Coordinates of C-alpha atoms and ligand atoms in Angstrom, one line a residue:
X1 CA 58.5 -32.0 101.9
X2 CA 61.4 -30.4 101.7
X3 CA 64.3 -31.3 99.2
X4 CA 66.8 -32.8 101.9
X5 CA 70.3 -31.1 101.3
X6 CA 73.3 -33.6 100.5
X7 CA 75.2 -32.2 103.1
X8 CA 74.0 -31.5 105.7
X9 CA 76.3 -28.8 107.3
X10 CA 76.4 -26.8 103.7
X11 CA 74.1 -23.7 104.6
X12 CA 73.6 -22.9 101.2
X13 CA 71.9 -26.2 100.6
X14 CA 70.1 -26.4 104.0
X15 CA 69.0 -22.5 102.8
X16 CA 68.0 -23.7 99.4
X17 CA 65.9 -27.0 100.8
X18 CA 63.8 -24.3 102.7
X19 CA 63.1 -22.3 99.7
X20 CA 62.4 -24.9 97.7
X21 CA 59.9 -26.1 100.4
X22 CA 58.2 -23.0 100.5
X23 CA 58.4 -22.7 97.2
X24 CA 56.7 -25.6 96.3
X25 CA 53.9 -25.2 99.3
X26 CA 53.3 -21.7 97.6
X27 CA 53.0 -22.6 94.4
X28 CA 55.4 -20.6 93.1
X29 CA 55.1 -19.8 88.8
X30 CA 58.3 -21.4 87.4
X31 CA 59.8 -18.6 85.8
X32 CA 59.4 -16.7 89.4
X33 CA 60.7 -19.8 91.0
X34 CA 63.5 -19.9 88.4
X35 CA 64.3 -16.1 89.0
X36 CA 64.2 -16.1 92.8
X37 CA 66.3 -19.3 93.2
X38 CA 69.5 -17.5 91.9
X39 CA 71.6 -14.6 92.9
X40 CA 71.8 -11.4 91.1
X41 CA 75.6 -11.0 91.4
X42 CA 79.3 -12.4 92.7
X43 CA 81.8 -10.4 93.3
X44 CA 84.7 -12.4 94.4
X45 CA 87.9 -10.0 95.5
X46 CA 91.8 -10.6 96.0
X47 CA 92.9 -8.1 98.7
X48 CA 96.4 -7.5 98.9
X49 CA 98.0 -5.9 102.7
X50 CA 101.1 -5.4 103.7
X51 CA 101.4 -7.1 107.7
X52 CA 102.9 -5.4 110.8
X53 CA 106.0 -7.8 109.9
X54 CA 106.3 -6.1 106.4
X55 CA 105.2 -9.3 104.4
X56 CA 102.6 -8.9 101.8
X57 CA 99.6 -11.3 102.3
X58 CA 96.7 -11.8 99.8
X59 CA 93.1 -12.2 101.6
X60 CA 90.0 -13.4 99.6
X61 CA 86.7 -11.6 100.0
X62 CA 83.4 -12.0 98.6
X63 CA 80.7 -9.7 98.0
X64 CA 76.9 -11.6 96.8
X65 CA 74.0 -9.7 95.7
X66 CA 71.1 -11.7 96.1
X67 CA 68.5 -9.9 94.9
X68 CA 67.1 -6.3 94.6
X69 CA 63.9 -6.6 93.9
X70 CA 62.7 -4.6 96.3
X71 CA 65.0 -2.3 96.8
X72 CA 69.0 -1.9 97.8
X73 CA 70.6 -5.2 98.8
X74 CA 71.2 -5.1 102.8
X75 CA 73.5 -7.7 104.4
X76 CA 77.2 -7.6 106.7
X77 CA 80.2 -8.3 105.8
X78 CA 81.7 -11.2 108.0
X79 CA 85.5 -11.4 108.9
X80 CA 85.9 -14.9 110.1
X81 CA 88.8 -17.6 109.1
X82 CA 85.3 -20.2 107.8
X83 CA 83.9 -18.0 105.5
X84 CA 83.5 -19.7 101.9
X85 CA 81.3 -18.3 98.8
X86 CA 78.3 -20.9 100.1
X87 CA 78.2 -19.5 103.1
X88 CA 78.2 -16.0 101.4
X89 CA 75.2 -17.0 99.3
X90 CA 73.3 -18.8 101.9
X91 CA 73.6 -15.7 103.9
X92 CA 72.7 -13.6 101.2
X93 CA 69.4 -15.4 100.1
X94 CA 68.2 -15.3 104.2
X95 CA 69.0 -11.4 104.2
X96 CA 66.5 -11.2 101.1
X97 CA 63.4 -12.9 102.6
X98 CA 64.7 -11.6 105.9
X99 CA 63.9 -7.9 105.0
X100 CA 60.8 -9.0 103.0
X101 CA 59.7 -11.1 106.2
X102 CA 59.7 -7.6 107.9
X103 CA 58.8 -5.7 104.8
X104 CA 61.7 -3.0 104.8
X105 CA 62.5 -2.1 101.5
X106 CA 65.6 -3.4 100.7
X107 CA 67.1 -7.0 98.9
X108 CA 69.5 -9.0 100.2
X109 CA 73.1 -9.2 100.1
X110 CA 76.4 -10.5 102.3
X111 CA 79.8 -10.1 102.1
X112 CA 82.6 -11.8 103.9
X113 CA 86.8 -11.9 103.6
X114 CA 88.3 -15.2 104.6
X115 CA 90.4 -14.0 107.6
X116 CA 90.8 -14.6 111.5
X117 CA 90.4 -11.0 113.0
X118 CA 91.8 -12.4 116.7
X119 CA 95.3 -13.0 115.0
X120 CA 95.4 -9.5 113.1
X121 CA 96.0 -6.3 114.7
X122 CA 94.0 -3.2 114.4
X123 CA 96.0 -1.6 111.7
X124 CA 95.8 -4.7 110.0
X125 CA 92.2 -5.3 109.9
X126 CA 91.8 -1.4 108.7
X127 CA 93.7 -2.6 105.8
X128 CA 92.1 -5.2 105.1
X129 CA 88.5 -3.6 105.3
X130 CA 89.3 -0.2 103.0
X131 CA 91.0 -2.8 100.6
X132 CA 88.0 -4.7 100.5
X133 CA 85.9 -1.8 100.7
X134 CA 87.5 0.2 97.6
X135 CA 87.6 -3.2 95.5
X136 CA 84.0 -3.0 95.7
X137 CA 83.3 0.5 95.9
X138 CA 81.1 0.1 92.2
X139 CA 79.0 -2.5 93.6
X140 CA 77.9 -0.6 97.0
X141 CA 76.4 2.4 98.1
X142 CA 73.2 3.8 99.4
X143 CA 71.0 3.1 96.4
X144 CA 72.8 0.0 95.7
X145 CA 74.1 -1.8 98.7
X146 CA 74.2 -0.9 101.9
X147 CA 76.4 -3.4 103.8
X148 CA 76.7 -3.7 107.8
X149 CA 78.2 -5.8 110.4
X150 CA 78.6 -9.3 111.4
X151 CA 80.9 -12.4 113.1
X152 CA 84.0 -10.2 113.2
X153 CA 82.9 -6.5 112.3
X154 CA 82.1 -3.9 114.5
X155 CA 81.0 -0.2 114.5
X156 CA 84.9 0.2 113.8
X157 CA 85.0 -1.4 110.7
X158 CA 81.2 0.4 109.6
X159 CA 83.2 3.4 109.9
X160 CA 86.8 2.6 107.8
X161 CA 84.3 1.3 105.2
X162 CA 82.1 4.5 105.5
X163 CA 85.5 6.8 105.1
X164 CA 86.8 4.8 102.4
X165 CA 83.7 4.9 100.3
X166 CA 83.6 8.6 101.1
X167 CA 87.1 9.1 99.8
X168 CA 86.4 7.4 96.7
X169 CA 82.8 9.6 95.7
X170 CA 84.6 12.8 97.3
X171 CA 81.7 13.4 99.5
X172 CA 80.7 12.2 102.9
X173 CA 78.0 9.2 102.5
X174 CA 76.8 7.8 105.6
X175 CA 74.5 6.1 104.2
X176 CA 76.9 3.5 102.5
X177 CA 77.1 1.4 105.6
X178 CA 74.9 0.5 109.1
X179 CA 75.8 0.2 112.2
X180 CA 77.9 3.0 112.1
X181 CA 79.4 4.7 115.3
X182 CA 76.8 6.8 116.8
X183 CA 78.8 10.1 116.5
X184 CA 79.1 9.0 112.4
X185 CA 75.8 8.3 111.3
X186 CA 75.0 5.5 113.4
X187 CA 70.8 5.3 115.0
X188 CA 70.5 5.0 118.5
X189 CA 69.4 1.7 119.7
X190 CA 71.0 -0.1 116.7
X191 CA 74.1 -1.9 119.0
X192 CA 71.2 -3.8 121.1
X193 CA 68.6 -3.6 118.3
X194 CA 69.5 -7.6 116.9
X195 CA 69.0 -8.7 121.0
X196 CA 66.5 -6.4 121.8
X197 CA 64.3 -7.8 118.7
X198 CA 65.0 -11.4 120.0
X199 CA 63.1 -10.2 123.2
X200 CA 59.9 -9.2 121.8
X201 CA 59.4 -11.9 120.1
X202 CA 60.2 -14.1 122.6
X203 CA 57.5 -12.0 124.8
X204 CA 55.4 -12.6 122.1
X205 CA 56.0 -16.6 122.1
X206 CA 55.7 -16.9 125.9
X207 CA 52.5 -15.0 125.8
X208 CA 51.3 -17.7 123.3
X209 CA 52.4 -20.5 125.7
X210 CA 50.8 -19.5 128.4
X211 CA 54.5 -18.8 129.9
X212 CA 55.4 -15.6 132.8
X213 CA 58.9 -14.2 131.7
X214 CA 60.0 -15.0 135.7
X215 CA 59.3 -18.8 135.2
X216 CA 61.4 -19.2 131.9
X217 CA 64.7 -20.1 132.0
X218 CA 66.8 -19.1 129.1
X219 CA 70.3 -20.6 127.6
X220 CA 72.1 -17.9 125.4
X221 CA 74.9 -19.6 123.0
X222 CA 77.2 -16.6 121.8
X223 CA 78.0 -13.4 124.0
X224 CA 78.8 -11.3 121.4
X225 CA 76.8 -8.4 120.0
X226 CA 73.6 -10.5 119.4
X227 CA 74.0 -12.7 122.3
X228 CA 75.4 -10.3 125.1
X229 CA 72.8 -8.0 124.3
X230 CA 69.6 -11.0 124.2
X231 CA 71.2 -11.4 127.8
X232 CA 71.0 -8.2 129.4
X233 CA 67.8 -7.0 128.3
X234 CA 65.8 -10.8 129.1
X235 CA 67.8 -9.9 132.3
X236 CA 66.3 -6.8 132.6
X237 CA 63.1 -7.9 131.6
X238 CA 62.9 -10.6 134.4
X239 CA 64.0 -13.8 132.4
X240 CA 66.1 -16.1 134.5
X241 CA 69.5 -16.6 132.2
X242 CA 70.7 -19.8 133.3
X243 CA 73.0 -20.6 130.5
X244 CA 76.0 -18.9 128.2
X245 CA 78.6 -19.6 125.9
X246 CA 81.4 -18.1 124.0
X247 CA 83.6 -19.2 121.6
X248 CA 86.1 -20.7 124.8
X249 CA 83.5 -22.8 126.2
X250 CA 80.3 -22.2 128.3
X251 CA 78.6 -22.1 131.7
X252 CA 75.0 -23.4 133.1
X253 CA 74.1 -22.2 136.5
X254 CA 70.4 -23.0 137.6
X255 CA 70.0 -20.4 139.4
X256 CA 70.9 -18.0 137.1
X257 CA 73.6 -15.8 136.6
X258 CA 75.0 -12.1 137.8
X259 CA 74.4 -10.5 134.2
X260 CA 75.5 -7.2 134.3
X261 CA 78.8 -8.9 136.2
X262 CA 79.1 -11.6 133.1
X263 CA 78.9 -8.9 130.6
X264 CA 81.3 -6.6 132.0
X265 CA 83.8 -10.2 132.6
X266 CA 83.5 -10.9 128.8
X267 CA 82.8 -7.8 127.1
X268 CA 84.8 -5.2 129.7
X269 CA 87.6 -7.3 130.7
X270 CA 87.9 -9.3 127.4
X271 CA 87.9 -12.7 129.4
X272 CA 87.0 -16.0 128.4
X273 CA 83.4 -16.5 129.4
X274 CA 84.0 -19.7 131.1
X275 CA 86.6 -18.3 133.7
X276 CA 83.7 -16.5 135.2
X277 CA 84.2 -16.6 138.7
X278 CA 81.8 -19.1 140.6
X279 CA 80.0 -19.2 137.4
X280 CA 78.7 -22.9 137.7
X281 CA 78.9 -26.0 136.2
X282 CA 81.6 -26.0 132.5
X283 CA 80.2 -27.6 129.6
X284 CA 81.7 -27.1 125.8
X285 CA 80.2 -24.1 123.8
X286 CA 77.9 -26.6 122.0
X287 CA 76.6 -28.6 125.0
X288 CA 74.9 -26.1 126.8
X289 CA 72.3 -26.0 124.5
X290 CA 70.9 -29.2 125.2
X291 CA 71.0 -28.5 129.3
X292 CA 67.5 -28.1 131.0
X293 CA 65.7 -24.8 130.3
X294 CA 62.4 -23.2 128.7
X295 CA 63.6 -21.3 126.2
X296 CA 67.1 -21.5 123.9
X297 CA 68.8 -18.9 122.0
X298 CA 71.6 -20.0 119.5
X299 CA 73.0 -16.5 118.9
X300 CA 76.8 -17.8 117.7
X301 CA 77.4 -19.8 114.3
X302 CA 75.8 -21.9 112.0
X303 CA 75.2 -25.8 112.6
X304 CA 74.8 -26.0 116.1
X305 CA 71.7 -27.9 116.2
X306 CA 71.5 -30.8 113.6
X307 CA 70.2 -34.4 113.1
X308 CA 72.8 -36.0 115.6
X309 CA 72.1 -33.4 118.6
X310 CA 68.4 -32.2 117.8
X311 CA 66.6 -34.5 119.7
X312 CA 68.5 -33.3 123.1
X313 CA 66.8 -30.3 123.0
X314 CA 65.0 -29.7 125.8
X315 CA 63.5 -25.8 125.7
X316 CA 59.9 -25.4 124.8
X317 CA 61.0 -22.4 122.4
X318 CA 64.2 -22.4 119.8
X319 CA 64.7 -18.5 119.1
X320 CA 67.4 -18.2 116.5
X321 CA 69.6 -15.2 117.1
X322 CA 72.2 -16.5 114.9
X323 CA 71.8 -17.2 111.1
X324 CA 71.3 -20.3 110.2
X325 CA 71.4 -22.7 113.5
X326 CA 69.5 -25.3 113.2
X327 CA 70.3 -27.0 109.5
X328 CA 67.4 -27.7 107.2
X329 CA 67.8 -31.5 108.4
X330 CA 67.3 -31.0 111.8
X331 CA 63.7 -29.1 111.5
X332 CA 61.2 -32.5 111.5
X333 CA 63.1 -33.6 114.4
X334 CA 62.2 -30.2 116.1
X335 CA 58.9 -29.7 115.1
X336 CA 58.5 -33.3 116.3
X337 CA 59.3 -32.2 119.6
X338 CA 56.7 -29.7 119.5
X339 CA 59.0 -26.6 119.8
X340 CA 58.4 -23.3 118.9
X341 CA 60.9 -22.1 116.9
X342 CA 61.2 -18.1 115.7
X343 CA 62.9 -18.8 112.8
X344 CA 66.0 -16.9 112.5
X345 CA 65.0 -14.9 109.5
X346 CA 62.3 -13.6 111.7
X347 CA 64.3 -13.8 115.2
X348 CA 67.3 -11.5 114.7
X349 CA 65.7 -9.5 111.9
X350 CA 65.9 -6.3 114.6
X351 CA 69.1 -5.7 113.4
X352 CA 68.3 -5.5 109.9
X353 CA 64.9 -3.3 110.7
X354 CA 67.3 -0.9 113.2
X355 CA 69.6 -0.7 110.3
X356 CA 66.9 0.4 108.3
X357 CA 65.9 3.2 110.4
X358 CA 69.7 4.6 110.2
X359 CA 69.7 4.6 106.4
X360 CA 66.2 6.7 106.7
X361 CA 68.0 8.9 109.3
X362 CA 70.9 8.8 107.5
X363 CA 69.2 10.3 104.2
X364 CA 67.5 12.2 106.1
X365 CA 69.7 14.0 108.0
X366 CA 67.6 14.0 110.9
X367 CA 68.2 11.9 114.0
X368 CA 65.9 9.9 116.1
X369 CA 65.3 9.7 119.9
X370 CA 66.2 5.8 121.2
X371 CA 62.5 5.5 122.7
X372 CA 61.4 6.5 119.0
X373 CA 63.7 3.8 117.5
X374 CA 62.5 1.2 119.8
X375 CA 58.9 2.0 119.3
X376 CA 59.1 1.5 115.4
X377 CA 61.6 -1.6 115.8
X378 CA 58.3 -3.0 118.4
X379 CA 55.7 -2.3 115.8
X380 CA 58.0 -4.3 113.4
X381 CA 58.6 -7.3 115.2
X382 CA 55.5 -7.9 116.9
X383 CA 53.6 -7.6 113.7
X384 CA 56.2 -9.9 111.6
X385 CA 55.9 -12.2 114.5
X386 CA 51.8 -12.8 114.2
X387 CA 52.1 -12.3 110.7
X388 CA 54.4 -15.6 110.5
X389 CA 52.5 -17.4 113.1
X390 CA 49.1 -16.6 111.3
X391 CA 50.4 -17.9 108.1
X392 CA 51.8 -21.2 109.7
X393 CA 48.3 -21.9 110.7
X394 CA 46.8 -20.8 107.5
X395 CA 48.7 -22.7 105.5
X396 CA 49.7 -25.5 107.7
X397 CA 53.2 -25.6 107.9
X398 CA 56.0 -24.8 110.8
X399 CA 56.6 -21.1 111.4
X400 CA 59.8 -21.5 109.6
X401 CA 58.3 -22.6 106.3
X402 CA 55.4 -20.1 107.1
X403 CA 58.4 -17.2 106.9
X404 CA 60.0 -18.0 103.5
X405 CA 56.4 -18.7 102.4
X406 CA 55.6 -14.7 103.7
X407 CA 58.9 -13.5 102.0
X408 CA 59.2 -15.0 98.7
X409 CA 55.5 -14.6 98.1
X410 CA 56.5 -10.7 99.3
X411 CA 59.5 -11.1 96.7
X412 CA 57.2 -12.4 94.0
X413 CA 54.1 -9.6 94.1
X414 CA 57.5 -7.0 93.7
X415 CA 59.0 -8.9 91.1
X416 CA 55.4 -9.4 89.3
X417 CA 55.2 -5.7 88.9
X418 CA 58.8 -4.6 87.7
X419 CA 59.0 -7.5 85.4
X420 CA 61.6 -8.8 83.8
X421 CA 64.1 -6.2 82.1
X422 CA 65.2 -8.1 79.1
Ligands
LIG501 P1 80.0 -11.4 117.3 O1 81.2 -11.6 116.6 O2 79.7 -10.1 118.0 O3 79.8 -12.5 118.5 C1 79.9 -13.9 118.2 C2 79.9 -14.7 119.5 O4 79.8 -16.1 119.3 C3 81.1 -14.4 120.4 O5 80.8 -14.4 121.8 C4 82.0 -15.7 120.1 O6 82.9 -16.0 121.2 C5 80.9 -16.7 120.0 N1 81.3 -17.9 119.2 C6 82.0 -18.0 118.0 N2 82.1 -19.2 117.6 C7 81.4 -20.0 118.6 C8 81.1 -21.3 118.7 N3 81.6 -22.2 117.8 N4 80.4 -21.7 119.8 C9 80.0 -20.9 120.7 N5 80.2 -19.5 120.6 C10 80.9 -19.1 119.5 O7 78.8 -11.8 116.3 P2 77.3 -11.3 116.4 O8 77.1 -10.0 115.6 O9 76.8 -11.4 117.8 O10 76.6 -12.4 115.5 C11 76.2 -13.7 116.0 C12 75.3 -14.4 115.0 O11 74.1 -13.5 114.8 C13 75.8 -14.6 113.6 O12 75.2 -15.8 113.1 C14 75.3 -13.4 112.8 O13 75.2 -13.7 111.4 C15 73.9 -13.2 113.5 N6 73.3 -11.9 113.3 C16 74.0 -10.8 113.8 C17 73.3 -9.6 113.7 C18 73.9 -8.3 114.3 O14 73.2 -7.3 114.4 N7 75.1 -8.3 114.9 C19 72.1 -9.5 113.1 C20 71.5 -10.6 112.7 C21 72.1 -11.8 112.8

């Protein structure tokens, strides 16, 4: 069983009670046990920016290498008021056995600055990010650590991180960062590549279930990158959206909404998502998750789902777009329910795998078509998808515990044959 985390709504712990839970079910050697439980590195970093009002304010920002055992660490940085060094970590450890779950080549890493990027101004959060970004301009790079977005970062910020890492080595290195503008190094197909990966393996699941993508209602919490982008292409696809949320508040409208006309209302016209004209019945961002549906995506924050809420549930499938959802507590009340999760190191490990392909083309120099980056990102999730669902019934455990099993036993074969440098 797993070691129950103390608090509950610490991510770090509920990341660490998986491990150790997979860990254990493995068999893990101690010293590789011992090894894999800690991070490589901390960087914490004082940022200092002058404001719009002339005033000098000092951000924090953290940087965690988590491991690099297989290759570069990979993780976003995260601009969000919340962020704390647990958080960091936790987010660190599930980019490591994310990227082994998928078997890219690459450790994991995340990064965060403690800051709330609705009440700064463009010029503001530029100064912020090549702050941050020259602070740590040692600890990243394309052999080292490739960082990308998150909660709060966009292609925007890819690029002032790109630039400012470029100005520090003297030479142009696109390669530094993912999900880069398109025109600077970006791949095509990496802004939908997070919700596009959420779709095949949710094709995947309802194939398993015996479910038709016309009879499956879906609930999407988040309509940002990740969950705007889940939402159009299930659209597209022929899944009946029947629920959304943003940070404001959120919507659930049985007979589905207008889509394209809810993307363009949050995403065009910056509006809360709850204003939505005739957009049905108001719930809080949070409730809508337990409204009546097939199939439920958390694609926001952490801690949505937990011991006090879990058992409300009522989709058949839990497809984590966001990191870190459902907290380690709440899993036996969900696999008591008999739901289907796609654990989020497997669900929104597009992005990562996308993000992948732009380092290749970025080293490469040589640019992909988007059917070609969609075809690879296809043969990479459907493949980690069965993969994880043929180890949970192998090894009898839940398809979460069948991913970290996949990933540190991934992890462990790499680290077996570098060995330990003394
Ligand atoms: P984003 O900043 O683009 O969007 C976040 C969305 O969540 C916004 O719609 C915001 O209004 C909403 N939100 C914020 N707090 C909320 C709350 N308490 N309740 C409901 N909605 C809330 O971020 P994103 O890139 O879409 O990331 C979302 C999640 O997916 C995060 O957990 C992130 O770590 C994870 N993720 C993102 C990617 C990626 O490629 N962007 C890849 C893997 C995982």
């Amino acid at each position: 069983m797993a070691t129950a985390a103390a608090n509950e709504f610490n991510i770090y712990e509920s990341a660490e009670a998986r491990f150790e839970e997979a860990a254990k079910r493995l068999g893990l050697a101690p010293d590789l046990y011992k090894y894999m439980k800690y991070p490589n590195k901390e960087i914490t970093v004082y940022i200092p920016v002058t404001l719009d009002n002339g005033r000098l304010e000092v951000f924090v920002g953290y940087r965690v290498h988590h491991s690099i055992v297989r290759g570069p660490c990979k993780g976003g940085i995260r601009f969000d008021k919340n962020v704390t060094l647990d958080e960091v970590r936790a987010l660190s450890a599930w980019m490591t056995w994310k990227c082994a779950v998928v078997n890219i080549p690459f450790g994991g890493a995340k990064g965060g600055v403690i800051c709330d990027p609705t009440k700064l101004s463009q010029g503001e959060i530029e100064r912020i990010t090549r702050r941050y970004t020259a602070e740590l301009s040692e600890w990243i790079g394309p052999e080292r650590d490739v960082p990308a977005p998150d909660l709060g970062t966009n292609e925007q910020t890819m690029a002032w991180v790109m630039d400012t890492y470029s100005m520090h080595v003297r030479h142009t290195t696109t390669a530094v960062v993912t999900g880069k503008p398109l025109d600077l190094g970006g791949s095509r197909g990496r802004r939908e590549a997070t919700g596009r990966g959420c779709l095949m393996v949710c094709d995947r699941a309802i194939a398993r279930l015996g479910m038709k993508r016309e009879q499956t209602r879906v609930i999407i919490q988040g309509f940002g990158n990740v969950g705007s982008m889940a939402a159009m292409l299930m659209h597209q696809a022929g899944y009946k959206i029947v629920g959304a949320a943003d940070v404001f508040g959120a919507l659930y409208n049985e007979k589905g909404f207008d889509v394209p006309k809810l993307i363009d209302w949050v995403s065009v016209q910056k509006k809360p998502l709850p204003e939505f004209p005739a957009g049905g019945t108001k719930l809080s961002s949070q409730e809508v998750l337990f409204q009546p549906c097939d199939l439920v995506i958390p694609a926001a924050v952490e801690n949505q789902i937990t011991t006090q809420n879990a058992s409300r549930v009522q989709a058949k499938i839990l497809c984590e777009g966001a990191n870190g959802p459902t907290t380690s507590a709440a899993d036996k009340i969900i696999d008591e329910k008999g739901i289907f999760v796609i654990p989020d190191i497997l669900a929104n490990a597009g992005g990562v795998s996308v993000s992948y392909f732009e380092w290749v083309q970025d080293r490469m120099g040589f640019f992909w078509r988007e059917s070609e980056v969609n075809e690879r990102l296809r043969d990479i999730m459907e493949s980690s998808f069965d993969e994880v669902v043929r180890y949970a019934e192998t090894h009898g455990v839940n398809n979460r515990i069948a991913a970290y099993m996949l990933a540190i036993d991934r992890v462990a074969v790499a680290l077996k044959h570098r060995g330990i440098y003394a």
